[in-house]
Amino acid sequence: MKLKGLILASLTLLFASTSAHAVVFDINTCWSSCENTGNLNVTVATLEVTDDATGVDFTLTNTSSNLGTWATASTIISQLLFNYTGSETLTFSAVTGGATGTITQGDRTNASLSFNLDLDLPPPGSDYFTNGESISFSASATGGVAAGDFASPVMVHLQRLANGGSVKYVDGNGNGVPEPGVLGLLGIGLLGIVLGRRRMAA
């Protein structure tokens, strides 16, 4: 009975983890106006896309201080451009956290790259999105939406650099780096232990 219980618990954890996952885009490759950062490739932002029960949650974190002397306390991210590969029409929540912004959908080209989602922040007169801050928003769709429906390229536009210029950075992850769920790893580990004991007992 104990063996069956362990197997059942392992499989439950394993399959529960496959229903939700995260994709993290490290935005770390200088793409446009790179002379304004000395062509420095560092992570200036991360975009985490996570499944939840009703749709997908997004968290964008500003790490522009990684630019060192090329950034100042007033360096901001003013725009996020990213891509949605699904066919469902998306509904976005309001942006919360370090700044507010407006998300628009529709094909566009920016710095020779193609995107279909654009988050402009901040609107005139609002707080700026500065280093160390994170903003959050979510997306839902009638037919469902998942973290895997969002893909490269992801781009941020940084302004107010130390030399007065701006720069655009993209992710260097291809289609993002899937993060294995902790529950999934735990489930696989438990299953391995159970199967190993079963072989020893045989």
PDB file of C-alpha atoms in Angstrom:
ATOM      1  CA  MET A   1       0.000   0.000   0.000  1.00  0.00           C
ATOM      2  CA  LYS A   2       2.855   2.397   0.838  1.00  0.00           C
ATOM      3  CA  LEU A   3       4.435   1.754  -2.560  1.00  0.00           C
ATOM      4  CA  LYS A   4       1.183   2.490  -4.387  1.00  0.00           C
ATOM      5  CA  GLY A   5       0.719   5.656  -2.343  1.00  0.00           C
ATOM      6  CA  LEU A   6       4.199   6.891  -3.200  1.00  0.00           C
ATOM      7  CA  ILE A   7       3.679   6.179  -6.887  1.00  0.00           C
ATOM      8  CA  LEU A   8       0.333   7.970  -6.863  1.00  0.00           C
ATOM      9  CA  ALA A   9       1.814  10.995  -5.056  1.00  0.00           C
ATOM     10  CA  SER A  10       4.726  11.150  -7.497  1.00  0.00           C
ATOM     11  CA  LEU A  11       2.497  11.004 -10.544  1.00  0.00           C
ATOM     12  CA  THR A  12       0.124  13.590  -9.059  1.00  0.00           C
ATOM     13  CA  LEU A  13       2.989  16.031  -8.511  1.00  0.00           C
ATOM     14  CA  LEU A  14       4.449  15.317 -11.926  1.00  0.00           C
ATOM     15  CA  PHE A  15       1.243  15.853 -13.858  1.00  0.00           C
ATOM     16  CA  ALA A  16       0.210  18.852 -11.770  1.00  0.00           C
ATOM     17  CA  SER A  17       3.472  20.551 -12.699  1.00  0.00           C
ATOM     18  CA  THR A  18       3.015  20.002 -16.427  1.00  0.00           C
ATOM     19  CA  SER A  19      -0.214  22.007 -16.402  1.00  0.00           C
ATOM     20  CA  ALA A  20       1.565  25.210 -15.360  1.00  0.00           C
ATOM     21  CA  HIS A  21       4.993  26.518 -16.219  1.00  0.00           C
ATOM     22  CA  ALA A  22       7.002  29.680 -16.675  1.00  0.00           C
ATOM     23  CA  VAL A  23       9.107  31.038 -19.490  1.00  0.00           C
ATOM     24  CA  VAL A  24      11.749  33.639 -18.627  1.00  0.00           C
ATOM     25  CA  PHE A  25      13.210  35.959 -21.241  1.00  0.00           C
ATOM     26  CA  ASP A  26      16.567  37.455 -20.278  1.00  0.00           C
ATOM     27  CA  ILE A  27      16.791  40.713 -22.209  1.00  0.00           C
ATOM     28  CA  ASN A  28      20.556  40.864 -22.516  1.00  0.00           C
ATOM     29  CA  THR A  29      21.660  41.600 -26.076  1.00  0.00           C
ATOM     30  CA  CYS A  30      22.224  45.126 -27.377  1.00  0.00           C
ATOM     31  CA  TRP A  31      20.334  45.576 -30.659  1.00  0.00           C
ATOM     32  CA  SER A  32      20.093  49.245 -31.594  1.00  0.00           C
ATOM     33  CA  SER A  33      22.057  52.426 -30.710  1.00  0.00           C
ATOM     34  CA  CYS A  34      24.602  50.182 -28.996  1.00  0.00           C
ATOM     35  CA  GLU A  35      27.246  52.902 -29.061  1.00  0.00           C
ATOM     36  CA  ASN A  36      25.304  54.459 -26.191  1.00  0.00           C
ATOM     37  CA  THR A  37      26.339  51.557 -23.934  1.00  0.00           C
ATOM     38  CA  GLY A  38      29.745  50.781 -25.388  1.00  0.00           C
ATOM     39  CA  ASN A  39      28.166  47.711 -27.061  1.00  0.00           C
ATOM     40  CA  LEU A  40      27.800  46.128 -23.622  1.00  0.00           C
ATOM     41  CA  ASN A  41      25.752  42.913 -23.482  1.00  0.00           C
ATOM     42  CA  VAL A  42      24.272  42.551 -19.987  1.00  0.00           C
ATOM     43  CA  THR A  43      20.816  41.713 -18.643  1.00  0.00           C
ATOM     44  CA  VAL A  44      18.944  45.034 -18.569  1.00  0.00           C
ATOM     45  CA  ALA A  45      15.528  43.432 -17.896  1.00  0.00           C
ATOM     46  CA  THR A  46      13.758  40.109 -17.499  1.00  0.00           C
ATOM     47  CA  LEU A  47      10.273  39.173 -18.635  1.00  0.00           C
ATOM     48  CA  GLU A  48       8.704  36.223 -16.829  1.00  0.00           C
ATOM     49  CA  VAL A  49       5.569  34.686 -18.327  1.00  0.00           C
ATOM     50  CA  THR A  50       3.707  32.265 -16.048  1.00  0.00           C
ATOM     51  CA  ASP A  51       0.575  30.176 -16.529  1.00  0.00           C
ATOM     52  CA  ASP A  52      -2.181  30.521 -13.974  1.00  0.00           C
ATOM     53  CA  ALA A  53      -5.721  29.164 -13.622  1.00  0.00           C
ATOM     54  CA  THR A  54      -7.280  31.858 -15.799  1.00  0.00           C
ATOM     55  CA  GLY A  55      -4.539  32.835 -18.232  1.00  0.00           C
ATOM     56  CA  VAL A  56      -0.988  34.119 -18.117  1.00  0.00           C
ATOM     57  CA  ASP A  57       0.785  36.470 -15.707  1.00  0.00           C
ATOM     58  CA  PHE A  58       3.659  38.720 -16.778  1.00  0.00           C
ATOM     59  CA  THR A  59       6.362  40.304 -14.642  1.00  0.00           C
ATOM     60  CA  LEU A  60       8.849  42.712 -16.195  1.00  0.00           C
ATOM     61  CA  THR A  61      11.808  43.653 -13.994  1.00  0.00           C
ATOM     62  CA  ASN A  62      14.147  46.560 -14.726  1.00  0.00           C
ATOM     63  CA  THR A  63      17.828  45.725 -14.073  1.00  0.00           C
ATOM     64  CA  SER A  64      19.341  48.607 -16.040  1.00  0.00           C
ATOM     65  CA  SER A  65      21.965  49.211 -13.325  1.00  0.00           C
ATOM     66  CA  ASN A  66      23.828  46.268 -14.891  1.00  0.00           C
ATOM     67  CA  LEU A  67      24.923  48.821 -17.495  1.00  0.00           C
ATOM     68  CA  GLY A  68      27.247  50.284 -14.879  1.00  0.00           C
ATOM     69  CA  THR A  69      28.406  53.803 -15.655  1.00  0.00           C
ATOM     70  CA  TRP A  70      26.280  53.881 -18.811  1.00  0.00           C
ATOM     71  CA  ALA A  71      23.153  54.058 -16.618  1.00  0.00           C
ATOM     72  CA  THR A  72      22.030  56.575 -14.004  1.00  0.00           C
ATOM     73  CA  ALA A  73      19.359  56.614 -11.319  1.00  0.00           C
ATOM     74  CA  SER A  74      17.048  58.216 -13.877  1.00  0.00           C
ATOM     75  CA  THR A  75      17.551  55.562 -16.605  1.00  0.00           C
ATOM     76  CA  ILE A  76      14.141  54.130 -17.483  1.00  0.00           C
ATOM     77  CA  ILE A  77      12.478  51.443 -19.583  1.00  0.00           C
ATOM     78  CA  SER A  78       9.910  53.229 -21.699  1.00  0.00           C
ATOM     79  CA  GLN A  79       8.679  50.413 -23.942  1.00  0.00           C
ATOM     80  CA  LEU A  80       8.333  46.634 -24.067  1.00  0.00           C
ATOM     81  CA  LEU A  81       7.760  44.918 -27.402  1.00  0.00           C
ATOM     82  CA  PHE A  82       7.001  41.198 -27.488  1.00  0.00           C
ATOM     83  CA  ASN A  83       5.232  38.506 -29.458  1.00  0.00           C
ATOM     84  CA  TYR A  84       2.141  36.349 -29.134  1.00  0.00           C
ATOM     85  CA  THR A  85       1.923  33.253 -31.337  1.00  0.00           C
ATOM     86  CA  GLY A  86      -1.571  32.058 -30.446  1.00  0.00           C
ATOM     87  CA  SER A  87      -4.732  32.660 -32.447  1.00  0.00           C
ATOM     88  CA  GLU A  88      -7.022  33.752 -29.602  1.00  0.00           C
ATOM     89  CA  THR A  89      -7.825  37.405 -28.992  1.00  0.00           C
ATOM     90  CA  LEU A  90      -6.152  38.519 -25.776  1.00  0.00           C
ATOM     91  CA  THR A  91      -7.598  40.643 -23.005  1.00  0.00           C
ATOM     92  CA  PHE A  92      -5.009  42.388 -20.815  1.00  0.00           C
ATOM     93  CA  SER A  93      -5.337  43.590 -17.251  1.00  0.00           C
ATOM     94  CA  ALA A  94      -4.101  46.969 -16.083  1.00  0.00           C
ATOM     95  CA  VAL A  95      -0.370  47.304 -15.518  1.00  0.00           C
ATOM     96  CA  THR A  96       0.571  47.533 -11.832  1.00  0.00           C
ATOM     97  CA  GLY A  97       3.827  48.047  -9.949  1.00  0.00           C
ATOM     98  CA  GLY A  98       6.661  50.394 -10.832  1.00  0.00           C
ATOM     99  CA  ALA A  99       4.766  52.200 -13.583  1.00  0.00           C
ATOM    100  CA  THR A 100       1.503  52.183 -15.479  1.00  0.00           C
ATOM    101  CA  GLY A 101       1.272  51.699 -19.215  1.00  0.00           C
ATOM    102  CA  THR A 102      -0.861  50.878 -22.208  1.00  0.00           C
ATOM    103  CA  ILE A 103      -0.718  47.594 -24.126  1.00  0.00           C
ATOM    104  CA  THR A 104      -1.660  47.580 -27.797  1.00  0.00           C
ATOM    105  CA  GLN A 105      -1.942  44.687 -30.238  1.00  0.00           C
ATOM    106  CA  GLY A 106      -1.101  44.741 -33.911  1.00  0.00           C
ATOM    107  CA  ASP A 107       1.797  44.032 -36.214  1.00  0.00           C
ATOM    108  CA  ARG A 108       4.634  46.548 -36.153  1.00  0.00           C
ATOM    109  CA  THR A 109       8.323  46.778 -36.958  1.00  0.00           C
ATOM    110  CA  ASN A 110      10.807  48.379 -34.604  1.00  0.00           C
ATOM    111  CA  ALA A 111      14.581  48.479 -35.161  1.00  0.00           C
ATOM    112  CA  SER A 112      14.108  45.981 -38.042  1.00  0.00           C
ATOM    113  CA  LEU A 113      12.337  43.407 -35.836  1.00  0.00           C
ATOM    114  CA  SER A 114       8.675  42.357 -35.994  1.00  0.00           C
ATOM    115  CA  PHE A 115       6.330  42.382 -33.006  1.00  0.00           C
ATOM    116  CA  ASN A 116       2.589  42.179 -32.365  1.00  0.00           C
ATOM    117  CA  LEU A 117       2.346  43.382 -28.748  1.00  0.00           C
ATOM    118  CA  ASP A 118       3.541  46.753 -27.483  1.00  0.00           C
ATOM    119  CA  LEU A 119       3.560  48.019 -23.896  1.00  0.00           C
ATOM    120  CA  ASP A 120       4.253  51.748 -23.742  1.00  0.00           C
ATOM    121  CA  LEU A 121       5.201  53.042 -20.318  1.00  0.00           C
ATOM    122  CA  PRO A 122       4.950  55.368 -18.730  1.00  0.00           C
ATOM    123  CA  PRO A 123       2.302  57.671 -20.163  1.00  0.00           C
ATOM    124  CA  PRO A 124       3.153  61.377 -19.932  1.00  0.00           C
ATOM    125  CA  GLY A 125       3.086  62.708 -16.394  1.00  0.00           C
ATOM    126  CA  SER A 126       3.194  59.335 -14.617  1.00  0.00           C
ATOM    127  CA  ASP A 127       5.952  57.681 -12.607  1.00  0.00           C
ATOM    128  CA  TYR A 128       8.900  56.377 -14.572  1.00  0.00           C
ATOM    129  CA  PHE A 129       9.908  52.680 -14.631  1.00  0.00           C
ATOM    130  CA  THR A 130      13.382  52.755 -13.083  1.00  0.00           C
ATOM    131  CA  ASN A 131      16.039  50.253 -12.034  1.00  0.00           C
ATOM    132  CA  GLY A 132      14.987  47.617  -9.488  1.00  0.00           C
ATOM    133  CA  GLU A 133      11.269  48.070 -10.090  1.00  0.00           C
ATOM    134  CA  SER A 134       8.921  45.389 -11.412  1.00  0.00           C
ATOM    135  CA  ILE A 135       5.610  45.765 -13.183  1.00  0.00           C
ATOM    136  CA  SER A 136       2.912  43.128 -13.560  1.00  0.00           C
ATOM    137  CA  PHE A 137      -0.010  42.493 -15.855  1.00  0.00           C
ATOM    138  CA  SER A 138      -1.949  39.477 -17.088  1.00  0.00           C
ATOM    139  CA  ALA A 139      -3.597  38.172 -20.244  1.00  0.00           C
ATOM    140  CA  SER A 140      -6.605  35.948 -20.744  1.00  0.00           C
ATOM    141  CA  ALA A 141      -8.431  34.530 -23.748  1.00  0.00           C
ATOM    142  CA  THR A 142     -11.782  32.814 -24.229  1.00  0.00           C
ATOM    143  CA  GLY A 143     -10.160  29.709 -25.679  1.00  0.00           C
ATOM    144  CA  GLY A 144      -7.243  29.722 -23.253  1.00  0.00           C
ATOM    145  CA  VAL A 145      -3.708  31.057 -23.372  1.00  0.00           C
ATOM    146  CA  ALA A 146      -0.400  29.648 -22.087  1.00  0.00           C
ATOM    147  CA  ALA A 147       3.099  30.894 -21.349  1.00  0.00           C
ATOM    148  CA  GLY A 148       4.345  28.963 -24.369  1.00  0.00           C
ATOM    149  CA  ASP A 149       2.239  31.206 -26.626  1.00  0.00           C
ATOM    150  CA  PHE A 150       4.766  34.024 -26.161  1.00  0.00           C
ATOM    151  CA  ALA A 151       8.050  33.932 -28.030  1.00  0.00           C
ATOM    152  CA  SER A 152      11.129  35.850 -29.137  1.00  0.00           C
ATOM    153  CA  PRO A 153      11.970  38.475 -29.966  1.00  0.00           C
ATOM    154  CA  VAL A 154      11.366  40.485 -26.813  1.00  0.00           C
ATOM    155  CA  MET A 155      12.692  44.049 -26.795  1.00  0.00           C
ATOM    156  CA  VAL A 156      12.949  46.886 -24.288  1.00  0.00           C
ATOM    157  CA  HIS A 157      13.720  50.526 -25.028  1.00  0.00           C
ATOM    158  CA  LEU A 158      15.893  52.197 -22.390  1.00  0.00           C
ATOM    159  CA  GLN A 159      16.091  55.964 -22.226  1.00  0.00           C
ATOM    160  CA  ARG A 160      17.901  58.579 -20.137  1.00  0.00           C
ATOM    161  CA  LEU A 161      21.298  56.921 -20.297  1.00  0.00           C
ATOM    162  CA  ALA A 162      24.315  58.643 -18.761  1.00  0.00           C
ATOM    163  CA  ASN A 163      25.281  60.179 -22.111  1.00  0.00           C
ATOM    164  CA  GLY A 164      21.729  61.367 -22.767  1.00  0.00           C
ATOM    165  CA  GLY A 165      21.051  58.688 -25.379  1.00  0.00           C
ATOM    166  CA  SER A 166      18.806  55.639 -25.562  1.00  0.00           C
ATOM    167  CA  VAL A 167      19.281  52.006 -26.528  1.00  0.00           C
ATOM    168  CA  LYS A 168      17.245  48.910 -27.429  1.00  0.00           C
ATOM    169  CA  TYR A 169      17.973  45.462 -26.053  1.00  0.00           C
ATOM    170  CA  VAL A 170      16.534  42.058 -27.029  1.00  0.00           C
ATOM    171  CA  ASP A 171      16.470  38.658 -25.375  1.00  0.00           C
ATOM    172  CA  GLY A 172      19.244  36.233 -26.228  1.00  0.00           C
ATOM    173  CA  ASN A 173      17.315  33.085 -25.384  1.00  0.00           C
ATOM    174  CA  GLY A 174      15.912  32.031 -28.719  1.00  0.00           C
ATOM    175  CA  ASN A 175      12.336  31.254 -27.729  1.00  0.00           C
ATOM    176  CA  GLY A 176      12.958  31.747 -24.031  1.00  0.00           C
ATOM    177  CA  VAL A 177      14.269  29.366 -21.411  1.00  0.00           C
ATOM    178  CA  PRO A 178      11.539  27.174 -19.888  1.00  0.00           C
ATOM    179  CA  GLU A 179      11.835  26.896 -16.138  1.00  0.00           C
ATOM    180  CA  PRO A 180      11.146  23.360 -14.875  1.00  0.00           C
ATOM    181  CA  GLY A 181       8.562  23.509 -12.128  1.00  0.00           C
ATOM    182  CA  VAL A 182       9.765  22.655  -8.657  1.00  0.00           C
ATOM    183  CA  LEU A 183       6.849  20.298  -8.213  1.00  0.00           C
ATOM    184  CA  GLY A 184       7.740  18.573 -11.458  1.00  0.00           C
ATOM    185  CA  LEU A 185      11.307  17.949 -10.348  1.00  0.00           C
ATOM    186  CA  LEU A 186      10.077  16.715  -6.978  1.00  0.00           C
ATOM    187  CA  GLY A 187       7.593  14.399  -8.645  1.00  0.00           C
ATOM    188  CA  ILE A 188      10.253  12.950 -10.956  1.00  0.00           C
ATOM    189  CA  GLY A 189      12.591  12.466  -7.993  1.00  0.00           C
ATOM    190  CA  LEU A 190       9.971  10.658  -5.924  1.00  0.00           C
ATOM    191  CA  LEU A 191       9.038   8.493  -8.853  1.00  0.00           C
ATOM    192  CA  GLY A 192      12.680   7.572  -9.356  1.00  0.00           C
ATOM    193  CA  ILE A 193      13.040   6.597  -5.690  1.00  0.00           C
ATOM    194  CA  VAL A 194       9.908   4.468  -5.826  1.00  0.00           C
ATOM    195  CA  LEU A 195      10.977   2.670  -8.999  1.00  0.00           C
ATOM    196  CA  GLY A 196      14.460   2.117  -7.588  1.00  0.00           C
ATOM    197  CA  ARG A 197      13.099   0.513  -4.432  1.00  0.00           C
ATOM    198  CA  ARG A 198      10.767  -1.614  -6.488  1.00  0.00           C
ATOM    199  CA  ARG A 199      13.660  -2.990  -8.537  1.00  0.00           C
ATOM    200  CA  MET A 200      15.678  -3.741  -5.386  1.00  0.00           C
ATOM    201  CA  ALA A 201      12.734  -5.601  -3.889  1.00  0.00           C
ATOM    202  CA  ALA A 202      12.222  -7.678  -7.033  1.00  0.00           C
TER     203      ALA A 202
END
